[in-house]
Amino acid sequence: MSAPTKLPRWAELGLLPLLNLAAALVLSGLIVRIMGENPWTACKLLVTGALGSQEAIGYTLYYATNFIFTGLAVAVAYQAGLFNIGAEGQAYIGGLGTGLVCLWLGHWPFWAVLPLAVLAGAGAGAGWAFIPAWLQARRGSHIVITTIMFNFIAAALMTYLLVNVLIKPGQQSPETREFAAGATMPAVHELLAKVGIEFAATPFNLSFGLALVAAGLVWLFLWRTRWGYALRVAGENPTAAVYAGISPSRVTIGAMLLSGVLAGGLGLNELMGAQHRLLLDFPSGAGFVGIAVALMGRNHPVGIFGAAVLFGALAQGGSQLSFDLPKLNRDMVVVIQGLVILFCGALENVFRTPLAALWRRKEPGER
Amino acid sequence: MTALELRGIDKRFRAVHANKAVSLTVARGSVHGLIGENGAGKSTLMNVIYGFHRADAGEIRVQGKPVTIDSPQAAIAAGIGMVHQHFMLVENFTVLENIVLGAEGGRRLASGLAKARDELTRLAREYGLEVPLDAVVSELPVGLQQRVEILKALHRGADILILDEPTAVLAPQEADQLFRLLAHLRAQGKAVILVTHKLREIMAVTDRVTVMRHGAVVAEVATRETTPRELAEKMVGRAVLLQVEKGPARVGETLLNVDHLEVRDLHGVPRVKDVSFALRAGEIVGIAGVAGNGQSELLEALAGTLQPSRGEIRLEGRDLVREQLDPRARRRLGLAHVPEDRLHMGVIRSFSAQDNAILGYHDRPAYNRGLLVDRTAVRSDCEQKMRDYDVRPPNPKLSISAFSGGNQQKLVLAREIDADPRVLLVGQPTRGVDIGAIEFIHRRLVALRDAGKALLLVSVELDEILGLADRILVMNGGEIVGELARAEATEERLGLMMAGIKAEAAS
Amino acid sequence: METYTLIVLLLAATIRVAAPLLLAALAGMFSERSGIIDLGLEGKMLGAAFAAAAVSAVSGSAWLGLAAGIVTSVALALLIGYACITHRGNQVVAGMAVTIMVAGLGPTLGLAWFGLGGQTPQLDGPGQRFTAIVWPWAKTAREAPFPGLLYAELLSGHNLLVYFAAALVPFSAWVLYRTRFGLRLRAVGENPQAVDTAGISVTALRYQAVIISGVLCGVAGTYLSVAASSGFVRDMTAGKGYLALAALIFGKWRPVPTLGACLLFAFTDALATRLQGVALPGVGVIPVQFILALPYVLTVLLLAGFVGQAKPPKAIGSPYGDK
């Protein structure tokens, strides 16, 4: 009946996400309390665990890199009106592409391996996203369901490949041999050491920079090019898109390919930067965290960066919790993630409605 | 004798005062017309009566007793039934299932369905409302679906029946049937409220009529004692109309040729059947017809948003259908389109005015610099359009939804006309547009004609067609049933043709 | 004879795998028929599995465990309902959020309460689990291959919740197609406005549907931790909620075809377990992952319209009401 409630921009982009986050954190604190630990202590441990030392910061940003990639992947699809639940599977298969290049060409110099690894990761991620995209565009298959199914299919495929094909001979655990030196993403502490700055050794690596570049390019693409314009038109109003001569099905396919490309970036950080081999379940839920990151970051690269660092801090700080508080472990972080998704995504109107009412009272009279 | 009485109904939606102290009395055994322009507050009032909205102030009395209606359930209990413009039917249910929904008569269906079947057979006989009870609703024609809605209300024991724009979707014959049914209901002592903006219907079927404007009742009269002209003036609030000043058309070469065009809907039903006509430079051709007789599909097929199943559309010799040109390609060839449904097709509600002002033209070199959008060019272009077309407020950064309907439409018009098309397709150019903007828009369209462009105007407002068109094609049931030069056209002749009577017979 | 026994045992395993799938799929059916996408199946099951095992471990009663499972699952369902019905939130997000939250909450509480690193204690006391019910003469009947073995393995020898799941299929069909509630439920998923104008509360109907989904997921989760195994372990649903969703789609949101889909998917699962590392004549070893992925592939093919067509309730996913 009435138009969707309007809030001023700063409240929509700043205040509302903060309120949602606060609600999620308060509830998390309550759960900690119920479990018999002091929420304040837990909070302090989380913060120092995530930001209290060079090592902590390095790990936080290393986790954040994954989340920037997957958050961007979810956001680009979202701007096109598509809910991509499949970033997890796309990152997994994208990583396969990157991993294979690293296995085969790892003896090449890094500057030659990097572009090929990026291309392979992007291509494989996009390829995995293409099938649900094509099915949505041409056959009308609901992309939420198909991408979920494709996550499971990806997991089955990767398990098969790692157990039966790619496994390092004579080894029990399903993982490949280690990449050769050329396929190692330079770590930040190594790079800093070259210019004489000392930084704790962490898996925080150059792909963080690549993630930032990706975020910048996504922003430029969405808001400063005619193709991004077309994508947003199709996402907001497919009927108007057809009217404007924009093909919604082409946008669907294009946006999902781009989404897959971005999800494919995860392998650069996780495989080339940290694990140096292909192994089972290396995305470990980052695709789903990407949904939380995109929702909290309002599907905007700047917001996504902030949200990704926050979730990176949670991931890193969470592992610290279990050392000091015997009754807590990393799983608490998953709870917080779930609560953040809940409040930022599903319960956002809980705060928006009263806020909007407040706003109307401040500006009475005719429109 | 009074079936329904409203006293001082008042309703606000935030800043909008939708109903201002509305009072209304409807007698038993009568058909009461409620008439007013779009946005006059008719729908709000009916939603208050049916319990969708609660009035801020005022009283509702049914059969003389005050009642509180805070939900559709309460309305039904008070004996009020409503037939909505968009039918409230579950499409994959049978007629019987639809009718018993909400009045099942017990937790288990079987006995309730059997009882309802008997009752409905009786009702159908009593009112001449034959409906196949076991047919699936989606397979019934619109007229029958409407009967299902009426039966639904009667089955729930409605004594007061509200019909909201019931003929908007009906063919003329179906409308006649409906009016006979309403007369029958009146004879049975029911009170019927007919909400419409069509004067013809008011004159044909009602006993009394209430006119609303800007949320308030401005007149209540016996239908016999008034004239369509008087009602129209009361609706609009000043003498109508609105004769658009224009000279004779200087017709040039043929620009658009349509040959044996056929368009089918999703279910494969033909909506446009074997339509052929030509459109020449310097003329406005109007397409008249009752809504839903294929005009929308014709317009969309020409614009390229619908694919025709047969036939040719030639724009200056190029076959748009065979070449499978999409709307963008057609725009490049000089075919612009002001869509009928502005909010669903013409603008993106969450975008700013300037982003809306390039919709469909976003890939033009003027708006781009290399790979990137030239934001400065887009903004200054929008500022220019806003000045030229008097769009207020003249702020390109403002969200389009912050503009009034008239100003949105002016911006859409500016976008399509500024692209300098050879042919302009215009659908319902003044729907939901205030009077001041209507005149402005009409003048612009005539000016475009005088500049030697070809215009195809689709409108359900006969006044608009008569005011603007140089030539009028009449559509009925997907076909063009006749063509009249402006000089030959009168409201009566058009009305007959719109009812499906061919031109020769009508003359 | 040997093959025959193998097949019967395979079918018996199919039934055991199918039971929780069926419970969850029917749960999803009630929710989705009302117009609420149920991506929370996985989370609700997992929550119930934890609560049931925890309460059963503490109280020593499987029945109290079942009650706790149902209460937990209904609470989660109400949370989804509150977000999606009352606050018109995104249904996909709500389901995902609950699932992720529970995936963390179970192990967290397990650690805090039992100090067992994300598990609940082993359920080995009497009455702590729902165990197999052996029908009369099943032991003797087993000696006669046909029909004795069928009787002993397929009809007899399952726990109570399996029989409950089986009885639920005709009961759901009856509710859906033969009762007032079913009529309204089917209507509200297709055209909530029609229901509203008929004087029925869309909100109340959808909450009822969501609660039923919660109850059935509660039973499904309890089945996993208190009947099929003896205690809760981390991530024990392992995607069964999503598999149930696939079965629901495969069954076109109707009870009996959904049962068929659950049996088919369960059969592939049982087959995969059976074929692990077994070389088939002429084919060789079929990678077990391929068989396990089969249900998902089939569902995608169905959604693509390559095998049949699945048409969801028309109003699914869209919130209803003003504001």
mmCIF file with all atom_site columns, C-alpha atoms in Angstrom, chain C residues 88-226:
data_model
loop_
_atom_site.group_PDB
_atom_site.id
_atom_site.type_symbol
_atom_site.label_atom_id
_atom_site.label_alt_id
_atom_site.label_comp_id
_atom_site.label_asym_id
_atom_site.label_entity_id
_atom_site.label_seq_id
_atom_site.pdbx_PDB_ins_code
_atom_site.Cartn_x
_atom_site.Cartn_y
_atom_site.Cartn_z
_atom_site.occupancy
_atom_site.B_iso_or_equiv
_atom_site.pdbx_formal_charge
_atom_site.auth_seq_id
_atom_site.auth_comp_id
_atom_site.auth_asym_id
_atom_site.auth_atom_id
_atom_site.pdbx_PDB_model_num
ATOM 1   C CA . ARG C 1 88  ? 8.469   -9.316  6.497  1.00 0.00 ? 88  ARG C CA 1
ATOM 2   C CA . GLY C 1 89  ? 12.130  -10.327 6.501  1.00 0.00 ? 89  GLY C CA 1
ATOM 3   C CA . ASN C 1 90  ? 13.852  -12.230 3.738  1.00 0.00 ? 90  ASN C CA 1
ATOM 4   C CA . GLN C 1 91  ? 12.885  -15.886 4.091  1.00 0.00 ? 91  GLN C CA 1
ATOM 5   C CA . VAL C 1 92  ? 16.027  -17.289 2.540  1.00 0.00 ? 92  VAL C CA 1
ATOM 6   C CA . VAL C 1 93  ? 18.212  -15.234 4.853  1.00 0.00 ? 93  VAL C CA 1
ATOM 7   C CA . ALA C 1 94  ? 16.179  -16.130 7.934  1.00 0.00 ? 94  ALA C CA 1
ATOM 8   C CA . GLY C 1 95  ? 16.498  -19.847 7.252  1.00 0.00 ? 95  GLY C CA 1
ATOM 9   C CA . MET C 1 96  ? 20.217  -19.597 6.533  1.00 0.00 ? 96  MET C CA 1
ATOM 10  C CA . ALA C 1 97  ? 20.803  -17.496 9.639  1.00 0.00 ? 97  ALA C CA 1
ATOM 11  C CA . VAL C 1 98  ? 19.067  -19.951 11.937 1.00 0.00 ? 98  VAL C CA 1
ATOM 12  C CA . THR C 1 99  ? 20.933  -22.855 10.372 1.00 0.00 ? 99  THR C CA 1
ATOM 13  C CA . ILE C 1 100 ? 24.323  -21.197 10.788 1.00 0.00 ? 100 ILE C CA 1
ATOM 14  C CA . MET C 1 101 ? 23.547  -20.030 14.314 1.00 0.00 ? 101 MET C CA 1
ATOM 15  C CA . VAL C 1 102 ? 22.488  -23.504 15.416 1.00 0.00 ? 102 VAL C CA 1
ATOM 16  C CA . ALA C 1 103 ? 25.523  -25.084 13.776 1.00 0.00 ? 103 ALA C CA 1
ATOM 17  C CA . GLY C 1 104 ? 27.594  -23.029 16.213 1.00 0.00 ? 104 GLY C CA 1
ATOM 18  C CA . LEU C 1 105 ? 25.261  -23.152 19.171 1.00 0.00 ? 105 LEU C CA 1
ATOM 19  C CA . GLY C 1 106 ? 25.041  -26.935 19.458 1.00 0.00 ? 106 GLY C CA 1
ATOM 20  C CA . PRO C 1 107 ? 28.735  -27.604 19.881 1.00 0.00 ? 107 PRO C CA 1
ATOM 21  C CA . THR C 1 108 ? 29.145  -24.483 22.032 1.00 0.00 ? 108 THR C CA 1
ATOM 22  C CA . LEU C 1 109 ? 26.492  -25.576 24.483 1.00 0.00 ? 109 LEU C CA 1
ATOM 23  C CA . GLY C 1 110 ? 27.762  -29.128 24.301 1.00 0.00 ? 110 GLY C CA 1
ATOM 24  C CA . LEU C 1 111 ? 31.141  -27.942 25.453 1.00 0.00 ? 111 LEU C CA 1
ATOM 25  C CA . ALA C 1 112 ? 29.783  -25.643 28.109 1.00 0.00 ? 112 ALA C CA 1
ATOM 26  C CA . TRP C 1 113 ? 27.351  -28.126 29.623 1.00 0.00 ? 113 TRP C CA 1
ATOM 27  C CA . PHE C 1 114 ? 29.039  -31.465 29.164 1.00 0.00 ? 114 PHE C CA 1
ATOM 28  C CA . GLY C 1 115 ? 32.640  -30.461 28.584 1.00 0.00 ? 115 GLY C CA 1
ATOM 29  C CA . LEU C 1 116 ? 32.754  -32.866 25.703 1.00 0.00 ? 116 LEU C CA 1
ATOM 30  C CA . GLY C 1 117 ? 34.047  -30.736 22.858 1.00 0.00 ? 117 GLY C CA 1
ATOM 31  C CA . GLY C 1 118 ? 30.826  -30.252 20.980 1.00 0.00 ? 118 GLY C CA 1
ATOM 32  C CA . GLN C 1 119 ? 29.141  -33.531 21.748 1.00 0.00 ? 119 GLN C CA 1
ATOM 33  C CA . THR C 1 120 ? 26.587  -34.807 24.167 1.00 0.00 ? 120 THR C CA 1
ATOM 34  C CA . PRO C 1 121 ? 27.265  -37.825 26.369 1.00 0.00 ? 121 PRO C CA 1
ATOM 35  C CA . GLN C 1 122 ? 26.746  -41.293 24.972 1.00 0.00 ? 122 GLN C CA 1
ATOM 36  C CA . LEU C 1 123 ? 23.143  -42.441 25.380 1.00 0.00 ? 123 LEU C CA 1
ATOM 37  C CA . ASP C 1 124 ? 23.515  -45.961 26.663 1.00 0.00 ? 124 ASP C CA 1
ATOM 38  C CA . GLY C 1 125 ? 21.145  -46.125 29.619 1.00 0.00 ? 125 GLY C CA 1
ATOM 39  C CA . PRO C 1 126 ? 17.815  -47.899 29.436 1.00 0.00 ? 126 PRO C CA 1
ATOM 40  C CA . GLY C 1 127 ? 15.060  -45.733 27.970 1.00 0.00 ? 127 GLY C CA 1
ATOM 41  C CA . GLN C 1 128 ? 17.446  -43.067 26.738 1.00 0.00 ? 128 GLN C CA 1
ATOM 42  C CA . ARG C 1 129 ? 16.901  -43.964 23.103 1.00 0.00 ? 129 ARG C CA 1
ATOM 43  C CA . PHE C 1 130 ? 14.099  -44.988 20.808 1.00 0.00 ? 130 PHE C CA 1
ATOM 44  C CA . THR C 1 131 ? 15.109  -48.490 19.926 1.00 0.00 ? 131 THR C CA 1
ATOM 45  C CA . ALA C 1 132 ? 13.859  -50.928 17.368 1.00 0.00 ? 132 ALA C CA 1
ATOM 46  C CA . ILE C 1 133 ? 10.463  -52.434 17.985 1.00 0.00 ? 133 ILE C CA 1
ATOM 47  C CA . VAL C 1 134 ? 10.444  -56.096 17.107 1.00 0.00 ? 134 VAL C CA 1
ATOM 48  C CA . TRP C 1 135 ? 7.077   -57.250 15.894 1.00 0.00 ? 135 TRP C CA 1
ATOM 49  C CA . PRO C 1 136 ? 5.605   -60.565 17.043 1.00 0.00 ? 136 PRO C CA 1
ATOM 50  C CA . TRP C 1 137 ? 7.171   -63.656 15.493 1.00 0.00 ? 137 TRP C CA 1
ATOM 51  C CA . ALA C 1 138 ? 9.692   -61.582 13.573 1.00 0.00 ? 138 ALA C CA 1
ATOM 52  C CA . LYS C 1 139 ? 12.544  -63.781 14.752 1.00 0.00 ? 139 LYS C CA 1
ATOM 53  C CA . THR C 1 140 ? 10.830  -66.945 13.585 1.00 0.00 ? 140 THR C CA 1
ATOM 54  C CA . ALA C 1 141 ? 9.606   -65.395 10.398 1.00 0.00 ? 141 ALA C CA 1
ATOM 55  C CA . ARG C 1 142 ? 13.129  -64.452 9.416  1.00 0.00 ? 142 ARG C CA 1
ATOM 56  C CA . GLU C 1 143 ? 13.820  -68.120 8.736  1.00 0.00 ? 143 GLU C CA 1
ATOM 57  C CA . ALA C 1 144 ? 11.396  -68.117 5.799  1.00 0.00 ? 144 ALA C CA 1
ATOM 58  C CA . PRO C 1 145 ? 12.958  -65.884 3.131  1.00 0.00 ? 145 PRO C CA 1
ATOM 59  C CA . PHE C 1 146 ? 9.668   -64.901 1.538  1.00 0.00 ? 146 PHE C CA 1
ATOM 60  C CA . PRO C 1 147 ? 7.703   -63.218 2.928  1.00 0.00 ? 147 PRO C CA 1
ATOM 61  C CA . GLY C 1 148 ? 9.209   -63.832 6.338  1.00 0.00 ? 148 GLY C CA 1
ATOM 62  C CA . LEU C 1 149 ? 12.391  -61.844 5.816  1.00 0.00 ? 149 LEU C CA 1
ATOM 63  C CA . LEU C 1 150 ? 10.461  -58.949 4.331  1.00 0.00 ? 150 LEU C CA 1
ATOM 64  C CA . TYR C 1 151 ? 8.251   -58.944 7.400  1.00 0.00 ? 151 TYR C CA 1
ATOM 65  C CA . ALA C 1 152 ? 11.158  -59.116 9.764  1.00 0.00 ? 152 ALA C CA 1
ATOM 66  C CA . GLU C 1 153 ? 13.337  -56.504 8.097  1.00 0.00 ? 153 GLU C CA 1
ATOM 67  C CA . LEU C 1 154 ? 10.988  -54.074 6.391  1.00 0.00 ? 154 LEU C CA 1
ATOM 68  C CA . LEU C 1 155 ? 7.899   -54.041 8.616  1.00 0.00 ? 155 LEU C CA 1
ATOM 69  C CA . SER C 1 156 ? 9.345   -55.053 11.924 1.00 0.00 ? 156 SER C CA 1
ATOM 70  C CA . GLY C 1 157 ? 12.473  -53.846 13.591 1.00 0.00 ? 157 GLY C CA 1
ATOM 71  C CA . HIS C 1 158 ? 12.259  -50.072 13.277 1.00 0.00 ? 158 HIS C CA 1
ATOM 72  C CA . ASN C 1 159 ? 11.976  -47.568 16.044 1.00 0.00 ? 159 ASN C CA 1
ATOM 73  C CA . LEU C 1 160 ? 8.783   -45.762 16.887 1.00 0.00 ? 160 LEU C CA 1
ATOM 74  C CA . LEU C 1 161 ? 9.689   -42.597 14.996 1.00 0.00 ? 161 LEU C CA 1
ATOM 75  C CA . VAL C 1 162 ? 9.971   -44.496 11.714 1.00 0.00 ? 162 VAL C CA 1
ATOM 76  C CA . TYR C 1 163 ? 6.413   -45.709 12.088 1.00 0.00 ? 163 TYR C CA 1
ATOM 77  C CA . PHE C 1 164 ? 5.386   -42.199 13.009 1.00 0.00 ? 164 PHE C CA 1
ATOM 78  C CA . ALA C 1 165 ? 6.985   -40.863 9.835  1.00 0.00 ? 165 ALA C CA 1
ATOM 79  C CA . ALA C 1 166 ? 5.231   -43.511 7.766  1.00 0.00 ? 166 ALA C CA 1
ATOM 80  C CA . ALA C 1 167 ? 1.850   -42.731 9.299  1.00 0.00 ? 167 ALA C CA 1
ATOM 81  C CA . LEU C 1 168 ? 2.445   -39.056 8.728  1.00 0.00 ? 168 LEU C CA 1
ATOM 82  C CA . VAL C 1 169 ? 2.247   -39.382 4.940  1.00 0.00 ? 169 VAL C CA 1
ATOM 83  C CA . PRO C 1 170 ? -1.419  -40.366 4.687  1.00 0.00 ? 170 PRO C CA 1
ATOM 84  C CA . PHE C 1 171 ? -2.220  -38.086 7.593  1.00 0.00 ? 171 PHE C CA 1
ATOM 85  C CA . SER C 1 172 ? -0.582  -35.063 5.900  1.00 0.00 ? 172 SER C CA 1
ATOM 86  C CA . ALA C 1 173 ? -2.379  -35.864 2.676  1.00 0.00 ? 173 ALA C CA 1
ATOM 87  C CA . TRP C 1 174 ? -5.638  -36.024 4.561  1.00 0.00 ? 174 TRP C CA 1
ATOM 88  C CA . VAL C 1 175 ? -4.980  -32.718 6.326  1.00 0.00 ? 175 VAL C CA 1
ATOM 89  C CA . LEU C 1 176 ? -3.926  -31.010 3.132  1.00 0.00 ? 176 LEU C CA 1
ATOM 90  C CA . TYR C 1 177 ? -6.739  -32.160 0.892  1.00 0.00 ? 177 TYR C CA 1
ATOM 91  C CA . ARG C 1 178 ? -9.625  -33.049 3.179  1.00 0.00 ? 178 ARG C CA 1
ATOM 92  C CA . THR C 1 179 ? -9.688  -30.458 5.931  1.00 0.00 ? 179 THR C CA 1
ATOM 93  C CA . ARG C 1 180 ? -10.521 -26.809 6.292  1.00 0.00 ? 180 ARG C CA 1
ATOM 94  C CA . PHE C 1 181 ? -7.017  -26.085 7.516  1.00 0.00 ? 181 PHE C CA 1
ATOM 95  C CA . GLY C 1 182 ? -5.544  -27.787 4.446  1.00 0.00 ? 182 GLY C CA 1
ATOM 96  C CA . LEU C 1 183 ? -7.739  -25.800 2.078  1.00 0.00 ? 183 LEU C CA 1
ATOM 97  C CA . ARG C 1 184 ? -6.708  -22.561 3.717  1.00 0.00 ? 184 ARG C CA 1
ATOM 98  C CA . LEU C 1 185 ? -3.062  -23.590 3.813  1.00 0.00 ? 185 LEU C CA 1
ATOM 99  C CA . ARG C 1 186 ? -3.010  -24.347 0.105  1.00 0.00 ? 186 ARG C CA 1
ATOM 100 C CA . ALA C 1 187 ? -4.824  -21.091 -0.585 1.00 0.00 ? 187 ALA C CA 1
ATOM 101 C CA . VAL C 1 188 ? -2.490  -18.907 1.440  1.00 0.00 ? 188 VAL C CA 1
ATOM 102 C CA . GLY C 1 189 ? 0.555   -20.171 -0.418 1.00 0.00 ? 189 GLY C CA 1
ATOM 103 C CA . GLU C 1 190 ? -1.065  -19.411 -3.750 1.00 0.00 ? 190 GLU C CA 1
ATOM 104 C CA . ASN C 1 191 ? -2.888  -16.143 -3.114 1.00 0.00 ? 191 ASN C CA 1
ATOM 105 C CA . PRO C 1 192 ? -2.685  -14.702 0.404  1.00 0.00 ? 192 PRO C CA 1
ATOM 106 C CA . GLN C 1 193 ? -4.846  -11.735 -0.597 1.00 0.00 ? 193 GLN C CA 1
ATOM 107 C CA . ALA C 1 194 ? -7.707  -14.068 -1.427 1.00 0.00 ? 194 ALA C CA 1
ATOM 108 C CA . VAL C 1 195 ? -7.371  -15.588 2.026  1.00 0.00 ? 195 VAL C CA 1
ATOM 109 C CA . ASP C 1 196 ? -7.239  -12.173 3.657  1.00 0.00 ? 196 ASP C CA 1
ATOM 110 C CA . THR C 1 197 ? -10.350 -10.906 1.867  1.00 0.00 ? 197 THR C CA 1
ATOM 111 C CA . ALA C 1 198 ? -12.132 -14.107 2.832  1.00 0.00 ? 198 ALA C CA 1
ATOM 112 C CA . GLY C 1 199 ? -11.733 -12.953 6.407  1.00 0.00 ? 199 GLY C CA 1
ATOM 113 C CA . ILE C 1 200 ? -8.982  -15.382 7.406  1.00 0.00 ? 200 ILE C CA 1
ATOM 114 C CA . SER C 1 201 ? -5.799  -14.156 9.050  1.00 0.00 ? 201 SER C CA 1
ATOM 115 C CA . VAL C 1 202 ? -2.816  -14.773 6.782  1.00 0.00 ? 202 VAL C CA 1
ATOM 116 C CA . THR C 1 203 ? -0.491  -14.201 9.710  1.00 0.00 ? 203 THR C CA 1
ATOM 117 C CA . ALA C 1 204 ? -2.170  -16.780 11.923 1.00 0.00 ? 204 ALA C CA 1
ATOM 118 C CA . LEU C 1 205 ? -2.252  -19.363 9.140  1.00 0.00 ? 205 LEU C CA 1
ATOM 119 C CA . ARG C 1 206 ? 1.416   -18.894 8.333  1.00 0.00 ? 206 ARG C CA 1
ATOM 120 C CA . TYR C 1 207 ? 2.411   -19.090 11.981 1.00 0.00 ? 207 TYR C CA 1
ATOM 121 C CA . GLN C 1 208 ? 0.472   -22.331 12.299 1.00 0.00 ? 208 GLN C CA 1
ATOM 122 C CA . ALA C 1 209 ? 2.253   -23.733 9.273  1.00 0.00 ? 209 ALA C CA 1
ATOM 123 C CA . VAL C 1 210 ? 5.638   -22.675 10.577 1.00 0.00 ? 210 VAL C CA 1
ATOM 124 C CA . ILE C 1 211 ? 4.913   -24.251 13.976 1.00 0.00 ? 211 ILE C CA 1
ATOM 125 C CA . ILE C 1 212 ? 3.899   -27.544 12.361 1.00 0.00 ? 212 ILE C CA 1
ATOM 126 C CA . SER C 1 213 ? 7.161   -27.436 10.454 1.00 0.00 ? 213 SER C CA 1
ATOM 127 C CA . GLY C 1 214 ? 8.923   -26.893 13.764 1.00 0.00 ? 214 GLY C CA 1
ATOM 128 C CA . VAL C 1 215 ? 7.233   -29.876 15.402 1.00 0.00 ? 215 VAL C CA 1
ATOM 129 C CA . LEU C 1 216 ? 8.073   -32.231 12.548 1.00 0.00 ? 216 LEU C CA 1
ATOM 130 C CA . CYS C 1 217 ? 11.671  -31.017 12.329 1.00 0.00 ? 217 CYS C CA 1
ATOM 131 C CA . GLY C 1 218 ? 11.835  -31.595 16.065 1.00 0.00 ? 218 GLY C CA 1
ATOM 132 C CA . VAL C 1 219 ? 10.898  -35.240 15.567 1.00 0.00 ? 219 VAL C CA 1
ATOM 133 C CA . ALA C 1 220 ? 13.348  -35.509 12.652 1.00 0.00 ? 220 ALA C CA 1
ATOM 134 C CA . GLY C 1 221 ? 16.197  -34.105 14.720 1.00 0.00 ? 221 GLY C CA 1
ATOM 135 C CA . THR C 1 222 ? 15.360  -36.335 17.665 1.00 0.00 ? 222 THR C CA 1
ATOM 136 C CA . TYR C 1 223 ? 15.430  -39.298 15.317 1.00 0.00 ? 223 TYR C CA 1
ATOM 137 C CA . LEU C 1 224 ? 19.005  -38.494 14.344 1.00 0.00 ? 224 LEU C CA 1
ATOM 138 C CA . SER C 1 225 ? 20.504  -38.190 17.809 1.00 0.00 ? 225 SER C CA 1
ATOM 139 C CA . VAL C 1 226 ? 18.256  -40.304 20.028 1.00 0.00 ? 226 VAL C CA 1
#
